[in-house]
Short mmCIF file of C-alpha atoms and ligand atoms in Angstrom, two decimals:
data_model
loop_
_atom_site.label_atom_id
_atom_site.label_comp_id
_atom_site.label_asym_id
_atom_site.label_seq_id
_atom_site.Cartn_x
_atom_site.Cartn_y
_atom_site.Cartn_z
CA MET A 155 -8.00 -4.67 -5.56
CA LEU A 156 -11.23 -2.52 -5.58
CA SER A 157 -10.98 -1.38 -1.76
CA TYR A 158 -7.08 -0.95 -3.13
CA TYR A 159 -7.98 2.10 -5.64
CA VAL A 160 -10.38 2.92 -2.72
CA VAL A 161 -7.26 3.52 -0.38
CA LEU A 162 -4.90 5.22 -3.28
CA ARG A 163 -7.87 7.73 -4.07
CA SER A 164 -8.65 8.93 -0.85
CA VAL A 165 -4.83 9.36 -0.40
CA LEU A 166 -4.28 11.40 -3.76
CA ARG A 167 -7.66 13.30 -2.91
CA LEU A 168 -6.08 14.05 0.49
CA LYS A 169 -2.44 14.38 -0.62
CA PRO A 170 -2.87 16.16 -4.41
CA TRP A 171 0.97 16.76 -4.62
CA LEU A 172 1.47 13.10 -4.95
CA ARG A 173 -0.67 12.79 -8.36
CA LYS A 174 2.88 13.39 -10.17
CA CYS A 175 3.85 9.97 -8.26
CA LEU A 176 1.41 8.29 -9.58
CA ALA A 177 2.87 5.56 -12.30
CA ARG A 178 0.94 2.58 -14.06
CA CYS A 179 2.71 -1.00 -14.04
CA ARG A 180 3.93 -1.95 -17.56
CA HIS A 181 2.76 -5.68 -16.67
CA CYS A 182 -0.54 -5.58 -15.25
CA GLY A 183 -2.02 -2.08 -15.44
CA ILE A 184 -2.24 -1.14 -12.13
CA PHE A 185 -1.82 2.45 -10.62
CA PHE A 186 0.87 2.74 -8.08
CA LEU A 187 2.72 5.61 -6.41
CA THR A 188 6.35 5.80 -6.70
CA ASP A 189 9.34 7.90 -5.97
CA ALA A 190 8.72 11.99 -8.26
CA ARG A 191 12.33 10.92 -9.19
CA ASN A 192 10.59 8.10 -11.32
CA ALA A 193 7.27 9.85 -12.45
CA GLY A 194 7.29 10.24 -15.90
CA ARG A 195 8.60 6.38 -16.66
CA GLN A 196 6.76 4.31 -18.33
CA ASP A 197 8.68 0.94 -17.80
CA LEU A 198 7.97 0.18 -13.88
CA GLY A 199 6.44 -2.81 -12.48
CA CYS A 200 3.95 -2.45 -9.72
CA PRO A 201 5.34 -2.98 -5.96
CA PHE A 202 2.56 -5.91 -6.05
CA GLY A 203 4.23 -8.61 -7.39
CA CYS A 204 5.36 -7.62 -10.90
CA SER A 205 8.51 -6.04 -9.43
CA GLN A 206 8.77 -8.31 -6.65
CA SER A 207 8.90 -11.58 -8.63
CA TYR A 208 11.63 -10.42 -11.02
CA ARG A 209 13.87 -8.94 -8.16
CA LYS A 210 12.72 -12.19 -6.53
CA SER A 211 13.86 -14.17 -9.57
CA GLN A 212 17.31 -12.66 -9.52
CA SER A 213 17.63 -13.24 -5.29
CA THR A 214 16.84 -16.47 -5.52
CA ARG A 215 19.11 -17.14 -7.91
CA ARG A 216 21.80 -15.33 -6.27
CA SER A 217 20.80 -17.46 -2.96
CA VAL A 218 20.51 -20.99 -4.71
CA ALA A 219 24.35 -20.21 -5.69
CA TYR A 220 25.18 -18.83 -2.00
CA TYR A 221 23.85 -21.24 0.19
CA GLN A 222 25.69 -24.50 -1.94
CA GLU A 223 29.22 -23.17 -0.57
CA PRO A 224 29.63 -24.30 2.73
CA GLU A 225 30.08 -21.12 4.62
CA GLY A 226 26.59 -20.26 3.50
CA LYS A 227 25.18 -23.94 4.32
CA MET A 228 26.28 -23.55 7.82
CA LYS A 229 24.43 -20.00 7.55
CA LYS A 230 21.08 -21.03 6.55
CA ARG A 231 21.32 -23.56 9.00
CA ALA A 232 21.45 -20.95 11.58
CA ILE A 233 18.72 -19.18 9.62
CA ASN A 234 16.02 -22.25 9.78
CA ALA A 235 17.38 -22.57 13.86
CA ARG A 236 16.01 -19.27 14.76
CA ARG A 237 13.26 -19.67 12.06
CA ARG A 238 11.70 -22.06 14.16
CA LYS A 239 12.62 -20.85 17.64
CA THR A 240 11.14 -17.43 16.64
CA PRO A 241 7.65 -16.94 18.01
CA ARG A 242 4.93 -15.01 15.90
CA GLY A 243 4.23 -11.51 16.66
CA PRO A 244 0.58 -10.35 18.50
CA ALA A 245 -2.34 -10.03 16.40
CA TRP A 246 -2.91 -7.08 14.68
CA VAL A 247 -6.29 -5.74 16.33
CA SER A 248 -7.14 -2.87 14.77
CA PRO A 249 -8.73 -1.52 11.42
CA ALA A 250 -5.27 -2.00 9.87
CA SER A 251 -5.69 -5.89 10.17
CA GLY A 252 -6.16 -9.09 7.77
CA TRP A 253 -6.18 -7.86 4.23
CA MET A 254 -5.62 -4.09 4.70
CA ARG A 255 -2.43 -4.40 6.19
CA PRO A 256 -0.47 -5.15 3.38
CA ILE A 257 -2.25 -2.15 1.21
CA LEU A 258 -1.22 0.40 4.32
CA GLU A 259 2.05 -0.71 4.55
CA TYR A 260 2.43 0.03 1.42
CA VAL A 261 0.84 3.15 1.33
CA CYS A 262 3.04 4.50 4.44
CA VAL A 263 6.03 3.68 3.10
CA MET A 264 5.04 6.08 0.19
CA VAL A 265 3.89 8.53 1.51
CA GLY A 266 7.03 8.61 3.77
CA LEU A 267 8.98 8.44 0.73
CA ILE A 268 7.49 11.05 -0.96
CA GLU A 269 7.32 13.48 1.79
CA GLY A 270 10.40 12.85 2.99
CA ARG A 271 10.05 11.80 6.73
CA LYS A 272 8.87 8.66 8.40
CA VAL A 273 5.62 7.87 8.46
CA ARG A 274 4.01 5.20 11.10
CA LEU A 275 1.05 3.20 10.02
CA TRP A 276 -1.34 4.70 12.47
CA GLU A 277 -1.15 8.10 10.64
CA VAL A 278 -2.19 6.42 7.31
CA VAL A 279 -4.91 4.47 9.00
CA GLY A 280 -5.99 7.95 10.64
CA MET A 281 -5.65 9.96 7.16
CA LEU A 282 -8.02 7.24 6.18
CA GLU A 283 -10.41 7.02 8.43
CA ARG A 284 -10.16 11.04 8.62
CA SER A 285 -11.32 10.60 4.40
CA VAL A 286 -13.73 7.98 4.73
CA ARG A 287 -15.52 9.87 7.22
CA GLN A 288 -15.68 12.88 5.32
CA HIS A 289 -16.76 10.83 1.45
CA ARG A 290 -19.65 9.19 3.79
CA MET A 291 -20.51 12.98 5.32
CA ALA A 292 -20.87 14.51 2.01
CA ARG A 293 -22.80 11.40 1.04
CA MET A 294 -25.63 11.82 3.03
CA ARG A 295 -25.31 14.93 2.98
CA ARG A 296 -26.52 15.05 -1.08
CA ILE A 297 -28.71 12.06 0.05
CA ASP A 298 -30.36 14.40 2.67
CA GLN A 299 -30.82 17.27 -0.15
CA SER A 300 -32.40 14.71 -2.42
CA VAL A 301 -34.90 13.84 0.55
CA ALA A 302 -35.57 17.24 1.18
CA TRP A 303 -36.01 18.10 -2.28
CA LEU A 304 -38.81 15.05 -2.89
CA ASN A 305 -40.32 16.64 -0.03
CA GLU A 306 -40.77 20.34 -1.69
CA GLN A 307 -41.94 18.68 -4.86
CA PRO A 308 -43.75 15.27 -4.59
CA PRO A 309 -43.65 13.11 -7.69
ZN1 LIG B 541 1.97 -5.28 -11.86
#
């Protein structure tokens, strides 16, 4: 979760106007980006399970009811057959792999929503890589300065 905040902070640093889209989950207290229209609302659930688990429980209830009807049963069988046939997609090879992937996808959707355009995953990756690089450079500069200072005035 720490890395999520690193990503979020980087995004906010690069796009300070997104700050007004920052919201806090009423269930778990996590910060997340939301549509500007939701800004200031106190009753939002985060996209990491809280609002989802609520929505999922709703949709599960709905689909359970639906699949108990004959038409639904047939459809379900078709879906299951298709699911078995569909091969798994190719493995994702880039910095956007593994646990980072859902975070990046989320950031991608949020930035797209807020900027009102389609944002590609690689744009977000590039954005964050740039930000990390700048951050690292700034830190290196600070370290260099302290080393220079120590050299000038030995303790
Ligand atoms: Zn939450």
